Short mmCIF file of C-alpha atoms in Angstrom, two decimals:
data_model
loop_
_atom_site.label_atom_id
_atom_site.label_comp_id
_atom_site.label_asym_id
_atom_site.label_seq_id
_atom_site.Cartn_x
_atom_site.Cartn_y
_atom_site.Cartn_z
CA MET A 1 -0.05 0.06 0.02
CA ARG A 2 1.35 3.38 -0.85
CA VAL A 3 1.06 5.94 1.86
CA VAL A 4 0.55 9.26 0.78
CA ASP A 5 1.45 11.68 3.49
CA PRO A 6 -1.31 14.44 4.53
CA LEU A 7 1.23 17.17 5.26
CA VAL A 8 3.80 19.32 3.23
CA SER A 9 6.90 21.00 4.56
CA VAL A 10 7.24 24.79 4.71
CA ASP A 11 10.33 23.96 2.10
CA TRP A 12 7.59 22.25 -0.35
CA LEU A 13 5.25 25.01 -0.20
CA LYS A 14 7.75 27.94 -0.53
CA GLU A 15 8.97 26.28 -3.84
CA TYR A 16 5.34 25.62 -5.02
CA LEU A 17 3.56 28.56 -3.80
CA ASP A 18 3.33 30.38 -7.01
CA ALA A 19 2.33 27.26 -9.04
CA PRO A 20 -0.93 28.10 -10.89
CA ASP A 21 -2.62 24.89 -9.52
CA VAL A 22 -1.59 25.85 -5.64
CA ARG A 23 -4.11 27.37 -3.23
CA VAL A 24 -3.83 27.98 0.25
CA LEU A 25 -6.00 28.55 2.98
CA ASP A 26 -5.60 29.97 6.43
CA ALA A 27 -7.75 27.93 8.95
CA THR A 28 -6.91 29.53 11.95
CA TRP A 29 -9.70 29.35 14.70
CA ILE A 30 -9.69 30.20 18.44
CA ALA A 31 -11.68 28.39 21.11
CA PRO A 32 -14.64 30.68 22.57
CA TRP A 33 -13.64 29.84 26.20
CA VAL A 34 -9.84 30.80 25.51
CA ASP A 35 -10.87 34.30 24.30
CA ALA A 36 -14.22 35.90 24.55
CA ASN A 37 -13.54 37.39 20.97
CA ALA A 38 -12.29 34.31 19.54
CA HIS A 39 -14.08 34.74 16.21
CA GLU A 40 -12.87 38.42 15.52
CA THR A 41 -9.33 37.45 17.03
CA ALA A 42 -8.77 34.92 14.44
CA ARG A 43 -10.04 37.45 11.44
CA LYS A 44 -7.79 40.01 12.75
CA LEU A 45 -4.91 37.69 13.05
CA TYR A 46 -5.33 36.64 9.30
CA ASN A 47 -6.12 40.39 8.26
CA GLU A 48 -2.91 41.32 9.85
CA GLY A 49 -0.75 38.67 8.17
CA HIS A 50 -0.63 35.67 6.04
CA ILE A 51 1.12 33.21 3.47
CA PRO A 52 0.65 35.15 0.16
CA GLY A 53 -2.63 34.20 -1.78
CA ALA A 54 -4.10 32.65 1.46
CA VAL A 55 -7.64 32.71 1.81
CA TYR A 56 -9.40 32.78 4.89
CA PHE A 57 -11.54 29.43 5.73
CA ASP A 58 -13.97 30.28 8.80
CA ILE A 59 -15.15 26.85 9.95
CA ASP A 60 -17.79 28.56 12.16
CA GLU A 61 -19.11 30.37 8.93
CA ILE A 62 -18.91 27.80 6.49
CA ALA A 63 -21.25 25.16 8.84
CA ASP A 64 -24.37 24.07 8.98
CA HIS A 65 -26.47 26.88 11.14
CA ASP A 66 -29.45 24.69 11.24
CA THR A 67 -28.18 23.19 14.53
CA ASP A 68 -27.21 24.41 17.90
CA LEU A 69 -24.06 22.70 17.76
CA PRO A 70 -20.90 24.59 16.69
CA HIS A 71 -19.21 24.42 13.24
CA MET A 72 -20.71 21.07 12.05
CA MET A 73 -20.25 19.93 8.33
CA PRO A 74 -22.62 22.51 6.13
CA PRO A 75 -24.89 20.43 3.25
CA PRO A 76 -22.80 19.67 0.49
CA GLU A 77 -24.34 22.85 -1.86
CA LYS A 78 -23.18 25.31 0.75
CA PHE A 79 -19.63 23.72 1.37
CA SER A 80 -19.21 23.63 -2.74
CA SER A 81 -20.58 27.41 -2.89
CA ARG A 82 -18.11 28.54 -0.61
CA ALA A 83 -15.34 26.73 -2.03
CA ARG A 84 -16.04 27.86 -5.35
CA LYS A 85 -16.07 31.60 -4.26
CA MET A 86 -12.86 30.89 -2.68
CA GLY A 87 -11.28 29.57 -5.98
CA MET A 88 -10.89 26.21 -4.88
CA GLY A 89 -12.21 23.56 -6.95
CA ASP A 90 -11.01 20.82 -9.21
CA GLY A 91 -7.69 20.52 -10.36
CA ASN A 92 -6.64 22.49 -7.30
CA ARG A 93 -3.60 21.16 -5.04
CA ILE A 94 -4.90 22.76 -1.72
CA VAL A 95 -2.52 23.32 1.28
CA ILE A 96 -4.10 24.46 4.73
CA TYR A 97 -2.40 25.98 7.65
CA ASP A 98 -3.25 27.41 11.02
CA ARG A 99 -2.11 29.11 13.94
CA GLY A 100 -2.73 26.69 16.45
CA ASN A 101 -1.08 23.14 16.35
CA PHE A 102 -3.57 21.74 13.66
CA LEU A 103 -6.35 23.32 15.19
CA ALA A 104 -8.51 23.77 12.74
CA SER A 105 -6.29 22.80 9.56
CA ALA A 106 -6.78 19.08 10.26
CA ARG A 107 -10.80 19.76 10.36
CA VAL A 108 -10.70 21.64 7.25
CA TRP A 109 -8.47 19.23 5.54
CA TRP A 110 -10.80 16.41 6.70
CA MET A 111 -14.06 18.63 5.50
CA PHE A 112 -12.56 18.79 1.96
CA ARG A 113 -11.78 14.78 1.87
CA ALA A 114 -15.41 14.29 3.21
CA MET A 115 -16.43 16.35 0.03
CA GLY A 116 -14.71 14.46 -2.26
CA HIS A 117 -11.27 16.48 -2.84
CA SER A 118 -8.35 14.35 -2.30
CA ASP A 119 -5.49 16.63 -3.53
CA ILE A 120 -5.42 18.34 0.18
CA ARG A 121 -2.35 18.72 2.38
CA VAL A 122 -1.74 20.40 5.65
CA LEU A 123 1.34 22.46 6.43
CA ASP A 124 3.74 21.12 9.06
CA GLY A 125 4.24 23.44 11.61
CA GLY A 126 1.79 25.79 10.45
CA TRP A 127 1.99 29.45 10.81
CA ASN A 128 4.81 29.21 13.32
CA ALA A 129 7.29 27.33 11.05
CA TRP A 130 6.46 29.34 7.79
CA ILE A 131 7.32 32.39 10.24
CA LYS A 132 10.46 30.67 11.56
CA ALA A 133 11.61 29.40 8.19
CA GLY A 134 11.47 33.27 6.66
CA GLY A 135 8.54 32.60 4.75
CA PRO A 136 6.88 35.73 3.19
CA VAL A 137 4.00 37.51 4.61
CA GLU A 138 1.32 39.64 3.17
CA ASP A 139 -1.74 41.51 4.47
CA LEU A 140 -3.59 42.31 1.19
CA PRO A 141 -6.73 40.47 0.50
CA PRO A 142 -6.18 37.47 -1.95
CA LEU A 143 -7.45 37.80 -5.81
CA GLN A 144 -10.34 35.27 -5.66
CA LYS A 145 -11.94 33.75 -8.97
CA ASP A 146 -14.82 31.24 -8.69
CA ARG A 147 -13.55 27.73 -10.00
CA HIS A 148 -16.13 24.81 -9.99
CA PHE A 149 -16.04 22.22 -7.16
CA THR A 150 -17.50 18.96 -7.70
CA VAL A 151 -18.96 17.30 -4.66
CA ARG A 152 -18.71 13.48 -3.95
CA VAL A 153 -19.59 13.30 -0.74
CA GLN A 154 -17.57 10.64 0.96
CA ASN A 155 -20.08 9.38 3.72
CA HIS A 156 -17.87 6.81 5.54
CA LEU A 157 -15.75 9.80 6.71
CA ILE A 158 -18.39 11.25 8.54
CA LYS A 159 -20.59 9.71 11.61
CA ASP A 160 -23.46 11.33 13.43
CA TYR A 161 -25.00 10.17 16.65
CA GLY A 162 -27.16 7.49 15.58
CA GLN A 163 -24.64 5.61 13.62
CA VAL A 164 -22.22 6.24 16.69
CA CYS A 165 -24.26 4.35 19.13
CA ALA A 166 -24.64 1.67 16.67
CA LEU A 167 -21.27 1.26 16.35
CA LYS A 168 -19.99 1.65 19.76
CA ASP A 169 -20.76 -1.95 20.77
CA ASN A 170 -19.21 -3.53 18.18
CA PRO A 171 -15.85 -5.35 19.02
CA ASN A 172 -14.27 -4.15 15.77
CA VAL A 173 -14.91 -0.63 16.25
CA VAL A 174 -12.67 1.65 18.11
CA VAL A 175 -13.79 5.20 18.98
CA ILE A 176 -11.10 7.56 20.06
CA ASP A 177 -11.55 10.38 21.88
CA ALA A 178 -8.83 13.46 21.28
CA ARG A 179 -9.88 15.33 24.54
CA PRO A 180 -7.62 15.54 27.73
CA GLU A 181 -7.73 12.88 29.87
CA GLY A 182 -8.93 14.51 32.65
CA ARG A 183 -12.24 15.61 30.91
CA PHE A 184 -12.30 11.96 29.20
CA LYS A 185 -12.23 10.36 33.01
CA GLY A 186 -14.68 13.18 34.30
CA GLN A 187 -12.21 14.32 36.53
CA ASP A 188 -12.24 18.20 35.01
CA LYS A 189 -15.02 20.13 33.79
CA GLU A 190 -15.89 20.55 30.12
CA PRO A 191 -15.01 24.24 28.58
CA ARG A 192 -18.81 24.13 27.40
CA GLU A 193 -21.11 25.51 30.03
CA GLY A 194 -23.81 22.87 31.12
CA LEU A 195 -22.17 19.93 29.68
CA PRO A 196 -20.83 16.77 31.66
CA SER A 197 -17.58 15.39 31.37
CA GLY A 198 -16.87 11.71 30.96
CA HIS A 199 -16.80 9.74 27.42
CA ILE A 200 -18.61 7.13 25.37
CA PRO A 201 -18.52 3.89 26.96
CA GLY A 202 -16.11 1.77 25.25
CA SER A 203 -14.06 4.60 23.85
CA ILE A 204 -9.93 4.70 24.29
CA ASN A 205 -8.43 8.07 25.10
CA ILE A 206 -5.71 9.41 22.99
CA PRO A 207 -5.37 13.16 23.35
CA MET A 208 -4.47 15.05 20.67
CA SER A 209 -1.85 17.00 22.10
CA THR A 210 0.24 13.78 22.07
CA LEU A 211 0.24 13.62 18.74
CA VAL A 212 2.20 17.06 17.97
CA THR A 213 5.94 17.95 19.10
CA PRO A 214 6.34 20.61 21.25
CA ASP A 215 7.34 23.08 18.64
CA GLY A 216 3.98 22.27 16.69
CA TYR A 217 4.69 19.58 14.08
CA LEU A 218 2.97 16.32 13.53
CA LYS A 219 4.98 13.67 15.12
CA SER A 220 6.80 11.13 12.80
CA ALA A 221 5.12 7.89 11.62
CA ASP A 222 7.55 5.74 14.20
CA GLU A 223 6.65 8.01 16.91
CA LEU A 224 2.82 7.59 16.06
CA ARG A 225 3.03 3.89 15.45
CA VAL A 226 3.58 3.51 19.08
CA ILE A 227 1.05 6.04 20.26
CA PHE A 228 -1.54 3.78 17.87
CA LYS A 229 -0.20 0.34 19.35
CA ALA A 230 -3.37 -0.91 20.52
CA ILE A 231 -4.99 -0.41 17.18
CA GLU A 232 -5.45 -3.52 15.06
CA GLU A 233 -5.12 -3.18 11.06
CA ASP A 234 -8.64 -4.38 10.49
CA ASP A 235 -10.53 -2.22 13.45
CA TYR A 236 -12.85 0.39 11.97
CA ILE A 237 -11.81 3.45 13.56
CA VAL A 238 -14.18 6.83 14.91
CA ALA A 239 -12.47 9.61 16.01
CA SER A 240 -14.28 11.99 18.47
CA CYS A 241 -13.42 15.17 20.64
CA GLY A 242 -15.29 18.20 22.09
CA SER A 243 -17.15 19.47 19.07
CA GLY A 244 -15.36 17.83 16.22
CA VAL A 245 -12.22 19.67 15.93
CA SER A 246 -9.30 17.94 17.42
CA ALA A 247 -10.61 14.59 16.51
CA ALA A 248 -9.46 15.65 13.03
CA VAL A 249 -5.43 15.76 14.20
CA ILE A 250 -6.19 11.98 15.04
CA LEU A 251 -7.31 11.56 11.11
CA LEU A 252 -4.46 13.66 10.02
CA ALA A 253 -2.15 11.13 12.33
CA LEU A 254 -3.42 7.82 11.25
CA GLN A 255 -3.48 8.75 7.58
CA ARG A 256 0.35 9.40 8.26
CA LEU A 257 0.39 5.66 9.06
CA GLY A 258 -1.66 4.71 5.55
CA ARG A 259 -5.44 4.87 6.99
CA ASP A 260 -7.26 6.94 5.03
CA ASP A 261 -10.54 5.34 6.16
CA VAL A 262 -11.05 6.78 9.65
CA ALA A 263 -14.47 8.51 10.41
CA LEU A 264 -15.18 11.52 12.40
CA TYR A 265 -18.15 12.06 14.74
CA ASP A 266 -18.99 15.60 13.46
CA GLY A 267 -21.07 16.37 16.79
CA SER A 268 -18.58 14.85 19.06
CA TRP A 269 -19.05 15.25 22.75
CA THR A 270 -21.11 18.12 22.72
CA ASP A 271 -23.67 16.31 20.89
CA TYR A 272 -23.16 13.28 22.36
CA ALA A 273 -23.42 14.55 26.37
CA SER A 274 -25.91 17.25 25.56
CA ARG A 275 -28.45 14.08 25.03
CA ALA A 276 -30.12 13.31 28.64
CA TYR A 277 -30.54 9.48 27.33
CA SER A 278 -26.85 9.13 26.84
CA GLU A 279 -24.76 6.78 28.44
CA ILE A 280 -21.53 8.34 30.33
CA ALA A 281 -18.53 6.32 31.38
CA THR A 282 -15.93 7.81 33.81
CA SER A 283 -13.73 4.90 34.37
#
């Protein structure tokens, strides 16, 4: 099996930044419990400086607004419309970066894959690596031309509440929770008010932070194999987290190991724990 690494290096992007088929997305996202003005702060950071030609991808705007859950996958027609207006489409090689250890570049990478675009990569090390390497920066709005985007929804890459509940007791299914250990074990509070902590019964905990080096790069394949050593080759994997953002880093890491079939529970813990009849485990 040929393993296609889902990341590109800063050196690669420097070399191909001006290629006519390369498009860059800034997916910087800040959690609302970290900054009361998170949405405005993220947009301000982009406006103050971004990789030349990069378009800002707002996961809270390009989302399903017919649900109370945050930044859920939008309907295919909305995603296609936004992608076209950003100049992202068929025949493009898309590279995504952010300013927060793959939050939310990994999610945007997953969104494009779930909508059928396979030539999509994440910049390893993100914005910090770009700046450290002396990459060029601009504060000008990019020139955007509509480009056709063909949607081919990959239903196997996205799961909802009912599907996760139907799968969680299957011995060949592994649900991986990317939240910090304290929240997974029910020892620490959830950042979203009124939401109990704990985990989906039978799920295992691999915190997203364990997949990333201290300087913000995804760990090597050898290091990741050790972290995911409990996963069998024929296991069906579903990744979850607080609201479907950090779980995408699980998918990114597993694709580095050759697994391109891992699904993401879009609503994740916010969806699961907000339902009064959900069974919650703490041990």
